[in-house]
Short mmCIF file of C-alpha atoms in Angstrom, two decimals:
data_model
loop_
_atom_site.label_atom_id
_atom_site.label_comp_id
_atom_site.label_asym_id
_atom_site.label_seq_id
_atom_site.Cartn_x
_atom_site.Cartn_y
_atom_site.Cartn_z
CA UNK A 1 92.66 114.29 126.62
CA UNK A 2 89.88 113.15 128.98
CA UNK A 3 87.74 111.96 125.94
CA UNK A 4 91.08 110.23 124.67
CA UNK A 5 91.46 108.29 128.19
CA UNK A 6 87.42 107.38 128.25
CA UNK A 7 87.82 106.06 125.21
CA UNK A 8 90.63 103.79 126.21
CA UNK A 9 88.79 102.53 129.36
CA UNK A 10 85.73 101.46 127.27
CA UNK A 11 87.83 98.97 125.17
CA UNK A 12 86.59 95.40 125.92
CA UNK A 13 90.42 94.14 125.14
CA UNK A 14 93.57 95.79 126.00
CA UNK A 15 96.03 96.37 123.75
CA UNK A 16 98.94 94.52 125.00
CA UNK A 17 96.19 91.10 125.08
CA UNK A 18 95.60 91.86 121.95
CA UNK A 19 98.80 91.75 120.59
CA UNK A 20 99.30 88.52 122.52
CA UNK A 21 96.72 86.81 120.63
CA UNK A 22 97.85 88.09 117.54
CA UNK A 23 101.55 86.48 118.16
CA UNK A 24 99.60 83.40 119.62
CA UNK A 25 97.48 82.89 116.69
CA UNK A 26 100.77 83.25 114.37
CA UNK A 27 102.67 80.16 116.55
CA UNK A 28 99.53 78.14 116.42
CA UNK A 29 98.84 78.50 112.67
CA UNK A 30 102.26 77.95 111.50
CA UNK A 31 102.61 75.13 114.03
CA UNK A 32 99.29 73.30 112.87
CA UNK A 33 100.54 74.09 109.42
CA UNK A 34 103.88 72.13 110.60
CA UNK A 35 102.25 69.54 111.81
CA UNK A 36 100.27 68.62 108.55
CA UNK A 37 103.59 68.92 106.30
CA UNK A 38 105.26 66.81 108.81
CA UNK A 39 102.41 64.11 109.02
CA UNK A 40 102.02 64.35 104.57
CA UNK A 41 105.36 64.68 103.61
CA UNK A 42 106.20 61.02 104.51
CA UNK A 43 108.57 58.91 106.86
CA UNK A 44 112.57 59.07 107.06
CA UNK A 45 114.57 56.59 105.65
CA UNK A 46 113.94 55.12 109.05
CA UNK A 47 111.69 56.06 112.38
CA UNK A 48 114.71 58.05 113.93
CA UNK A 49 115.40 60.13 110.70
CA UNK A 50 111.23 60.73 110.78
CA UNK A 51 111.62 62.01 114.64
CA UNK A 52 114.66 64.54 113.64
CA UNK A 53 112.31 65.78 110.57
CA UNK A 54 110.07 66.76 113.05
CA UNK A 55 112.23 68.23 115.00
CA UNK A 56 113.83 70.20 112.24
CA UNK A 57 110.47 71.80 110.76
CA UNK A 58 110.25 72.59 114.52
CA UNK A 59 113.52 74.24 114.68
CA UNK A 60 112.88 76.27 111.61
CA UNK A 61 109.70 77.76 112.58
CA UNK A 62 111.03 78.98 116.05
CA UNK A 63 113.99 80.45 114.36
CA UNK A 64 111.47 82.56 112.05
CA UNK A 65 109.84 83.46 115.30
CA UNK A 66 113.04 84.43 116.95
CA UNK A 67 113.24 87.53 113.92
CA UNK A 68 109.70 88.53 114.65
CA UNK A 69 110.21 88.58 118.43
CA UNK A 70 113.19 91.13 117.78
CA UNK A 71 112.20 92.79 114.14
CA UNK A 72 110.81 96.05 116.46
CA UNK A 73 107.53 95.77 114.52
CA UNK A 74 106.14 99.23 115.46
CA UNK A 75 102.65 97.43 116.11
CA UNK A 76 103.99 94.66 118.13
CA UNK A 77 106.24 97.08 120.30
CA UNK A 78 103.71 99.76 121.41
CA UNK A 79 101.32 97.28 123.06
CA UNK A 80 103.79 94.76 124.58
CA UNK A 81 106.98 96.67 124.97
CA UNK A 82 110.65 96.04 123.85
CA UNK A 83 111.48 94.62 126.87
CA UNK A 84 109.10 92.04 127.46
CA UNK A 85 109.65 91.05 123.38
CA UNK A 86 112.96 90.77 124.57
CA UNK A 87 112.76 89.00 127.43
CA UNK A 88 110.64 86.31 125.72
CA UNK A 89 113.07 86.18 123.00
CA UNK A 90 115.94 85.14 125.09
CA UNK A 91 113.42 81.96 126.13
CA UNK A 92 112.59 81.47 122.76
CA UNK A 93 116.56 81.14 121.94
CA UNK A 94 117.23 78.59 124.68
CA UNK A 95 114.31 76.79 123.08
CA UNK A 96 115.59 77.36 119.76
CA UNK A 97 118.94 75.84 121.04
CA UNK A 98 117.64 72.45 122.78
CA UNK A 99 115.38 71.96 119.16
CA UNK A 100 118.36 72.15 117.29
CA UNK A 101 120.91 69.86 119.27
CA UNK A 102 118.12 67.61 119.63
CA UNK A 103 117.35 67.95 116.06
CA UNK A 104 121.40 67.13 115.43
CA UNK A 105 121.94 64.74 117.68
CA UNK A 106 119.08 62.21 116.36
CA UNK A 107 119.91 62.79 112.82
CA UNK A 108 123.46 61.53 113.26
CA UNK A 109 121.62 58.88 115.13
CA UNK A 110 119.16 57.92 112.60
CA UNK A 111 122.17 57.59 110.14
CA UNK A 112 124.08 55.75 112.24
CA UNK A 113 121.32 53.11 113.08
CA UNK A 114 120.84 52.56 109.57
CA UNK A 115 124.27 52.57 108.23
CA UNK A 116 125.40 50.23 111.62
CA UNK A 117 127.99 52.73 112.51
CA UNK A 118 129.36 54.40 115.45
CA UNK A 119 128.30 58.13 116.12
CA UNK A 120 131.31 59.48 115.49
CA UNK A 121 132.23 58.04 112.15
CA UNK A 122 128.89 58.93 110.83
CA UNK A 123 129.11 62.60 112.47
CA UNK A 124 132.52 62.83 109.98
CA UNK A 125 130.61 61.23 107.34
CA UNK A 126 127.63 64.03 107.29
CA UNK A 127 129.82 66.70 107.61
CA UNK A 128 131.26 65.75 104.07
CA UNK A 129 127.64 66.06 102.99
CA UNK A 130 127.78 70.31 102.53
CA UNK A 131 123.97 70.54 103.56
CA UNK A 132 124.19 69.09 106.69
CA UNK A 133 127.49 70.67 106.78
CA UNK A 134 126.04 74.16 106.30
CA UNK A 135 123.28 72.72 109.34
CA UNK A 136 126.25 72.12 111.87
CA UNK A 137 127.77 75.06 111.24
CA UNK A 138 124.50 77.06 111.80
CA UNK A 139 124.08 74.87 115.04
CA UNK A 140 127.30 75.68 116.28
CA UNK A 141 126.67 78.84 116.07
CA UNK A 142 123.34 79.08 117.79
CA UNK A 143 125.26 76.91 120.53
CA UNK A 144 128.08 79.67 120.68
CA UNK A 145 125.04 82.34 120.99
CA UNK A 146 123.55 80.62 123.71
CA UNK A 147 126.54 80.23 125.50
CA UNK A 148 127.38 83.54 125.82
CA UNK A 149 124.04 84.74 126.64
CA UNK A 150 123.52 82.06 129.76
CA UNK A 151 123.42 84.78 132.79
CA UNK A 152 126.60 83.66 134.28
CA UNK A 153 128.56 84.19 130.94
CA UNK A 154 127.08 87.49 130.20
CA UNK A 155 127.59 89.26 132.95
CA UNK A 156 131.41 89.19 132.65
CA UNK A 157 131.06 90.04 128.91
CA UNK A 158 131.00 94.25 127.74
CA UNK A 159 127.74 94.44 125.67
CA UNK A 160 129.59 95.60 122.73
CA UNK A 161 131.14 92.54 122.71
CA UNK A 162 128.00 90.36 123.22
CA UNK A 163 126.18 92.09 120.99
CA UNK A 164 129.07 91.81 117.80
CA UNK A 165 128.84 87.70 118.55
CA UNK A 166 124.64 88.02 118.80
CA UNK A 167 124.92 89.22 115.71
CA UNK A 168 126.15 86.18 114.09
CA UNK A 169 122.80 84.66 114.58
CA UNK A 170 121.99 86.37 111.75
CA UNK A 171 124.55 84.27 109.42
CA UNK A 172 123.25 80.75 111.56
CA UNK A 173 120.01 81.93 109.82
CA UNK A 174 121.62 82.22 106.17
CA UNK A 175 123.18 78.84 106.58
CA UNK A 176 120.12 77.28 107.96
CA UNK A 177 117.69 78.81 105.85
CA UNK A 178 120.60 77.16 102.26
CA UNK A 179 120.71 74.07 104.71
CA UNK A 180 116.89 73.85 104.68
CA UNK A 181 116.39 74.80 100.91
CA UNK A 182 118.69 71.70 99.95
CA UNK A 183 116.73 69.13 102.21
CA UNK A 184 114.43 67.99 99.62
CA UNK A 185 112.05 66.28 102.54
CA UNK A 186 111.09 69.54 104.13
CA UNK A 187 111.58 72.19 102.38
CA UNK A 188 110.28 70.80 98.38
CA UNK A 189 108.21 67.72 99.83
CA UNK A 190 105.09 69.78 97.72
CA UNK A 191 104.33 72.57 96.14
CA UNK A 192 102.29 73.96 99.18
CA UNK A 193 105.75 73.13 101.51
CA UNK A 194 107.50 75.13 99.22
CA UNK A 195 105.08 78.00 98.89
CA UNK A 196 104.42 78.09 103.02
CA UNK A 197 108.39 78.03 103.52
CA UNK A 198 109.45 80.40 100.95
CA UNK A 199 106.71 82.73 102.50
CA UNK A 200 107.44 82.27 106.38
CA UNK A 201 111.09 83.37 105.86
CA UNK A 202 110.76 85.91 102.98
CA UNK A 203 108.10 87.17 106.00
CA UNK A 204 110.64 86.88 108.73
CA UNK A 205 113.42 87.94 107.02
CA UNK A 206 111.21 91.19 105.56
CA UNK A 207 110.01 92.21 108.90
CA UNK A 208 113.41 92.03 110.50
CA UNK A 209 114.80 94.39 107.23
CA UNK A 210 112.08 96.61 107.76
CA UNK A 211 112.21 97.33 111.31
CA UNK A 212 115.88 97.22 112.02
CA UNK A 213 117.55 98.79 108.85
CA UNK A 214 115.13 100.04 107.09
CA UNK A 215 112.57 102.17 108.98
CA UNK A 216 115.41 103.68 110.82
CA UNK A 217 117.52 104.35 107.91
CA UNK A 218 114.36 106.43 106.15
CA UNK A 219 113.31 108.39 109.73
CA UNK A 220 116.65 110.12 110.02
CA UNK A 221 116.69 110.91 106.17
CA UNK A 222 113.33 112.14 106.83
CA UNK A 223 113.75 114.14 109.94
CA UNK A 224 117.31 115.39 109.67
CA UNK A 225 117.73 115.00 113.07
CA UNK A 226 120.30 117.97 115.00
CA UNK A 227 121.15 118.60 118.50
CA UNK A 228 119.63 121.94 119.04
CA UNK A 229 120.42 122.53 123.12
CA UNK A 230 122.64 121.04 125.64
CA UNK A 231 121.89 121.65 129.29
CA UNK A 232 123.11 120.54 132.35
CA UNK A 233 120.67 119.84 134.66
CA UNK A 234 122.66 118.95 137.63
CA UNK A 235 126.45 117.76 138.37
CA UNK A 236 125.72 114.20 136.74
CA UNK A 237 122.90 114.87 134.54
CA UNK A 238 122.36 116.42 131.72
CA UNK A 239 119.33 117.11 128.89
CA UNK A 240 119.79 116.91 125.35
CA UNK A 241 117.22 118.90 123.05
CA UNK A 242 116.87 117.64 119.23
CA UNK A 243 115.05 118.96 116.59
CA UNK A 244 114.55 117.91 112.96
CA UNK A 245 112.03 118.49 109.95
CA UNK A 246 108.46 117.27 110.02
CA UNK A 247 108.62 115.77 113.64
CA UNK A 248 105.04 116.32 114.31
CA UNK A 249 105.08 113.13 111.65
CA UNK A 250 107.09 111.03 114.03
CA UNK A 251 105.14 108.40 115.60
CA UNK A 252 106.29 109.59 119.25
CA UNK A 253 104.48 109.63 122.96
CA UNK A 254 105.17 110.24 125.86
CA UNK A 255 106.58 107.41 128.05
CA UNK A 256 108.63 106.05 125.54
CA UNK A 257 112.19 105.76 124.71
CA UNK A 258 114.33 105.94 121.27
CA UNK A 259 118.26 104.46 120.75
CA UNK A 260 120.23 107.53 120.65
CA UNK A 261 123.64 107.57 118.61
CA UNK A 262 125.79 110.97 118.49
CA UNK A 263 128.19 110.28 115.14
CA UNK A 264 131.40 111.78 115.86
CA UNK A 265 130.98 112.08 119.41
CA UNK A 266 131.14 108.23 120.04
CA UNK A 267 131.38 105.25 117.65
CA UNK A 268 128.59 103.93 115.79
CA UNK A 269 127.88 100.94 117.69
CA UNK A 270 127.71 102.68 121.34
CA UNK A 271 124.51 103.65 122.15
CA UNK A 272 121.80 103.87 124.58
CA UNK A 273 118.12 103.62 125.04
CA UNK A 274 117.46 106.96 126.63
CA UNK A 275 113.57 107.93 127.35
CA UNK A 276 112.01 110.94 126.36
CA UNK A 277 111.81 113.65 129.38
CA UNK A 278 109.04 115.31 128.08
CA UNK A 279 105.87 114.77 125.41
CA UNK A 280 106.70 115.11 121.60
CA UNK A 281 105.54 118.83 120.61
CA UNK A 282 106.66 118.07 117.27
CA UNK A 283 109.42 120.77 117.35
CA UNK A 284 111.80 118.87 119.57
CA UNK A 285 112.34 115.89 121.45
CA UNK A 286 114.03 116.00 124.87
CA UNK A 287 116.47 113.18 126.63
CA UNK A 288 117.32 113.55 129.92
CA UNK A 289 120.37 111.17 131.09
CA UNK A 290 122.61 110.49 134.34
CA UNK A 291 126.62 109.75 133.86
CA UNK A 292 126.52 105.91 134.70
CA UNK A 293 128.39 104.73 131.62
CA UNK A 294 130.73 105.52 128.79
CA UNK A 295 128.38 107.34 126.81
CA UNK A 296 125.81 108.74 128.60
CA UNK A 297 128.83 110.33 130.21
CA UNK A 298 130.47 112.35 127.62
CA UNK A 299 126.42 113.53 126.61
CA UNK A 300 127.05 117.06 127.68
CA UNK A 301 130.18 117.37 125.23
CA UNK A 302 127.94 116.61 122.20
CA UNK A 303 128.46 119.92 120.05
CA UNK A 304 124.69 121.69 119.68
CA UNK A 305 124.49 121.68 115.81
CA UNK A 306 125.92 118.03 115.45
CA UNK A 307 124.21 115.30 114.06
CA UNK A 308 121.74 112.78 116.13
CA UNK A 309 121.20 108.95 114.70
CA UNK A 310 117.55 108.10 116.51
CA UNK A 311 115.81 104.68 116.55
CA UNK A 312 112.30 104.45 117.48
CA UNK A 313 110.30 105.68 119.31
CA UNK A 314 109.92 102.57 120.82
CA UNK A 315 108.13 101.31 123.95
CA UNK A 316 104.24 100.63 125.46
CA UNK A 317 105.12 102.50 128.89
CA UNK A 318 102.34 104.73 127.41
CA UNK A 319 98.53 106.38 127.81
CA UNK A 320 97.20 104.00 125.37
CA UNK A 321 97.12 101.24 127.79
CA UNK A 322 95.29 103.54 130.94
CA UNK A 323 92.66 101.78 132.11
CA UNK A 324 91.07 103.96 134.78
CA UNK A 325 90.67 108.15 135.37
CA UNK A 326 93.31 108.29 138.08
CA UNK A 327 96.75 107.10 137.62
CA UNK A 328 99.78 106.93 140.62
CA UNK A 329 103.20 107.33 138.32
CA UNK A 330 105.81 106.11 140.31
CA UNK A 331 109.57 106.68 139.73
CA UNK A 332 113.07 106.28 140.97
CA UNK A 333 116.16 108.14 140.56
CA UNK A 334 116.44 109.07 136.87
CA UNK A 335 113.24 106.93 135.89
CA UNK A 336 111.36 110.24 136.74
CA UNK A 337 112.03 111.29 133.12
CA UNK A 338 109.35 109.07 131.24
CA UNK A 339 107.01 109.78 133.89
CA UNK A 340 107.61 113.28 133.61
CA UNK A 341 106.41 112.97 130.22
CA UNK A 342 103.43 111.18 130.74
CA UNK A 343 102.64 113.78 133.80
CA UNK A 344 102.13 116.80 130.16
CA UNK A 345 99.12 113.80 129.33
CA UNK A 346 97.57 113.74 132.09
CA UNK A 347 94.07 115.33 132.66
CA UNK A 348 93.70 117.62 135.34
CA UNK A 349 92.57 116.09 139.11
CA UNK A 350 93.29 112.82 139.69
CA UNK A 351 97.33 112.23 139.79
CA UNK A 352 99.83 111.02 142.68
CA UNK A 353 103.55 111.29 141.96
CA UNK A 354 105.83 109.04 144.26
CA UNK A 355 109.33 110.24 143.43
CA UNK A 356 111.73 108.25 145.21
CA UNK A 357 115.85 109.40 145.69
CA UNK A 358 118.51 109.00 148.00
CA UNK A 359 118.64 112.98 148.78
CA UNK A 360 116.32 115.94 147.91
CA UNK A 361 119.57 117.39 145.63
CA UNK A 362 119.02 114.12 143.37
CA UNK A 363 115.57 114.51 142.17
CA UNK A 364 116.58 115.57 138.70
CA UNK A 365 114.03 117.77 136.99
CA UNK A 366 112.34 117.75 140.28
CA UNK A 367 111.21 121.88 139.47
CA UNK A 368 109.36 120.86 136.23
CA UNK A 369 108.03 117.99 137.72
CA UNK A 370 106.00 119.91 141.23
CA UNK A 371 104.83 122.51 138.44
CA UNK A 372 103.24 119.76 136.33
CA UNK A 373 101.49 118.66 139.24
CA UNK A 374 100.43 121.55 140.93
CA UNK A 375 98.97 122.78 137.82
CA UNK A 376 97.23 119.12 137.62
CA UNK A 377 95.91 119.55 140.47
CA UNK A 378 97.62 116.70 141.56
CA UNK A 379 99.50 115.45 144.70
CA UNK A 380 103.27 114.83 144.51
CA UNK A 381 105.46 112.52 147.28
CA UNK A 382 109.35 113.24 147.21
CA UNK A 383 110.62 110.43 149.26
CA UNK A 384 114.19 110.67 150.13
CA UNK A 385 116.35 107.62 151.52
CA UNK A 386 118.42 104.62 150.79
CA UNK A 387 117.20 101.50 149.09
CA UNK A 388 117.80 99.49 152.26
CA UNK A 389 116.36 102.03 154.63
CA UNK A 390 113.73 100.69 156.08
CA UNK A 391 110.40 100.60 156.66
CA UNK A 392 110.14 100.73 152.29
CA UNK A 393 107.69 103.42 151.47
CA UNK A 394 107.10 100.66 148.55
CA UNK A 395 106.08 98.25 151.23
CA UNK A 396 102.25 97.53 150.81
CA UNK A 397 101.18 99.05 154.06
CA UNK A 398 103.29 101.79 153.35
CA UNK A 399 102.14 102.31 149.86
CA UNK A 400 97.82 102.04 150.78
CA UNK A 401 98.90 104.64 153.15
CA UNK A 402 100.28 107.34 150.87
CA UNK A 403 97.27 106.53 148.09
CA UNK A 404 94.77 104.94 149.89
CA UNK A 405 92.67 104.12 146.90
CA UNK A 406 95.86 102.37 144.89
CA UNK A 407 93.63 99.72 143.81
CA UNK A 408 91.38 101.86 141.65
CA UNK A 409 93.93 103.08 139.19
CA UNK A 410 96.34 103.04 136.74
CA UNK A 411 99.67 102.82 138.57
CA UNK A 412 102.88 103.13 136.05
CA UNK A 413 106.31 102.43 137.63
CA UNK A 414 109.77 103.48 136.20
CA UNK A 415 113.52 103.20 138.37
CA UNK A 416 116.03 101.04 138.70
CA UNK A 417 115.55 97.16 138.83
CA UNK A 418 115.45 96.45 142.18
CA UNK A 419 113.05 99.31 143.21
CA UNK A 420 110.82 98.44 140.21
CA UNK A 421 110.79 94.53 141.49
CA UNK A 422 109.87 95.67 145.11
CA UNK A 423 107.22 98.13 143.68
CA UNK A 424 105.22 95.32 141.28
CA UNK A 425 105.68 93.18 144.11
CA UNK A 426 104.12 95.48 146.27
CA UNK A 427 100.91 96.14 144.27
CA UNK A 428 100.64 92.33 143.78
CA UNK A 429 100.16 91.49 147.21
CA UNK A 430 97.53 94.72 147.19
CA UNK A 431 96.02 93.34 144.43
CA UNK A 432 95.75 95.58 141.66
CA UNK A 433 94.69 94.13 138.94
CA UNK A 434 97.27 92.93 136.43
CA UNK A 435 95.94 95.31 133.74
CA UNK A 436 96.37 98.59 135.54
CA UNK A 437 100.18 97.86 136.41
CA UNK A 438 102.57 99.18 133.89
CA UNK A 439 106.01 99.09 133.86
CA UNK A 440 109.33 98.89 131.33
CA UNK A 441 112.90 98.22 132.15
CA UNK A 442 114.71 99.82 129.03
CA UNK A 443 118.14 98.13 127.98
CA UNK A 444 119.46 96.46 124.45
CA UNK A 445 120.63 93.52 125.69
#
């Protein structure tokens, strides 16, 4: 393991900025690549049908971005992390939804400057037309979509029901994709347009097959996957062991998380993103979950011998990105079970543990947790209290106290969202570097 981490420490470029320039490079190319279709393929009928072209080819390319952002490429998701793929591909869709109404409302425009109508008669007029009829209704949809995903909208929503009207993006892409393919000026103007375009989506639309349906579909006819234990591990929590064939072939670390469905014990579409609570062996995998929702409530009544639907392993809250020899895992509440993971990595010496929870009775898997680290060597902080108590042990001051030398390592943080804010906030104004700060707030939505 030490060898593994000096290895990772003499890397010129991390991996998560490398896997920034790779998704960098793809935008620029395809946008350059754009931009000379765009500027070969000829004017509009007039200079307000040649602006919504460009906005269109715009539109389409962001769109095949928008699948890549959320296809879960295994490469892409181990060195930036689900959630910040995510989180950039909910800015991406508001993007994606001012291109197209601005792409929409100039093309109706155009029309109507050179047909001298009104907007409204030529809107009726186009929508007789079925491909830009096929483009409103994929606009209307996106619209819908973003809608429903502004923060004030969402929050009132359940996520099953969010998620079953996200998933209609998926037919805004069919129509626009048929809507596209019939608009002779961008998607035939040349047979190097149609090559590019029939490549970017076959591409997009691959990726997103592969990742989502696919690769899952084969890993659980692979690795048979079974509930082997169920144990309670206090009044609220609970561990769930699962085994399965050939899982020292499954792609897993510690630190990360997989999408855990239990057929017959819930319906398909409820599930959760549950972290592993201790390294792949590749015998079993562990999850180690609290009763907050609908789900992860009914966990311990999963019969041992059922069946277990797993996505993933998924997540960069993992070793590959340490940077220095000592590390400071941080964790709150029930966030101690990736870190507990990652503690089985670690090398013996140079490890601080900050556990933070309300009482000492809440530190689940607290026991397994003071044996890793004693046997590390290392130095372990239970720190018991509210979140509003104060002063913060996560205040700065507070924080250079209990590991004075925070600055030279590694410092990964896992708990709930407002401790995690406070913590990164914390080292920021202690200055830790950027690339020794590592942290992941697992949800789906």
């Amino acid at each position: 393991m030490e060898a593994k981490i000096s290895q990772v420490r003499q890397r010129t470029t991390p991996p998560v900025v490398m896997a920034r320039w790779a998704l960098w490079a793809f935008v620029v190319v395809n946008l350059v690549i754009v931009e000379v279709l765009f500027f070969t393929a000829g004017a509009g009928k007039n200079e307000v049908l040649t602006v919504a072209k460009f906005f269109g080819m715009h539109a389409a390319v962001v769109m095949l971005f928008q699948l890549l952002l959320v296809a879960r490429l295994p490469w892409l998701d181990r060195r930036i992390g689900m959630d910040r793929l995510t989180v950039w591909h909910r800015w991406v869709g508001f993007t994606l939804l001012w291109t197209i109404l601005t792409h929409a409302f100039i093309v109706v425009l155009g029309y109507a400057t050179l047909d001298n109508a009104s907007m409204g008669k030529t809107f009726l007029a186009l929508a007789g037309v079925p491909a830009s009829l096929l483009g409103m209704c994929a606009a209307l949809i996106v619209v819908v979509i973003g809608t429903v995903s502004t923060r004030n909208v969402r929050r009132r929503l359940r996520y099953e029901t969010w998620h079953g009207l996200h998933l209609l993006l998926y037919l805004a892409l069919g129509l626009a994709f048929v809507h596209q393919l019939r608009e002779t000026t961008t998607f035939k103007s040349s047979p190097f347009a149609q090559i590019y375009w029939w490549a970017l989506w076959l591409f997009a639309f691959g990726a997103l097959v592969t990742g989502r349906i696919v690769m899952p579909l084969w890993r659980n006819a692979y690795h048979h996957f079974e509930v082997a234990a169920v144990v309670p591990e206090s009044d609220d929590v609970v561990s769930i062991h699962v085994t399965g064939r050939h899982l020292d072939k499954l792609p897993a670390r510690a630190g990360q998380f997989c999408i855990w469905r239990f057929p017959g014990h819930n319906h398909w579409w409820l599930a959760n993103p549950f972290s592993l609570s201790a390294a792949p062996d590749g015998r079993t995998l562990r999850l180690t979950a609290k009763a907050v929702g609908k789900v992860s409530a009914g966990l311990r009544n999963v019969p041992v011998g059922s069946r277990a639907f797993v996505e993933g392993p998924y997540g960069a809250f993992t070793s590959l990105h340490r940077t220095r020899p000592g590390a400071l895992l941080i964790a709150g509440g029930v966030g101690i079970t990736p870190i507990r993971a990652l503690l089985e990595e670690e090398p013996a010496g140079d490890v601080v543990v900050l556990y933070r929870v309300r009482t000492a009775e809440d530190a689940v898997l607290a026991d397994e947790v003071r044996t890793l680290v004693a046997e590390r060597g290392g130095r372990l902080h239970l720190l018991t209290g509210r979140t509003a108590d104060r002063p913060s042990p996560f205040e700065p001051g507070s924080l250079r106290t209990l590991v004075p030398d925070i600055d030279e390592r590694d410092v990964y943080v896992c708990g709930p969202p407002a401790m995690t804010s406070a913590v990164l906030d914390a080292l920021r104004r202690l200055k830790v570097p950027g690339r020794q700060v590592h942290s992941e707030r697992f949800g789906l939505a």
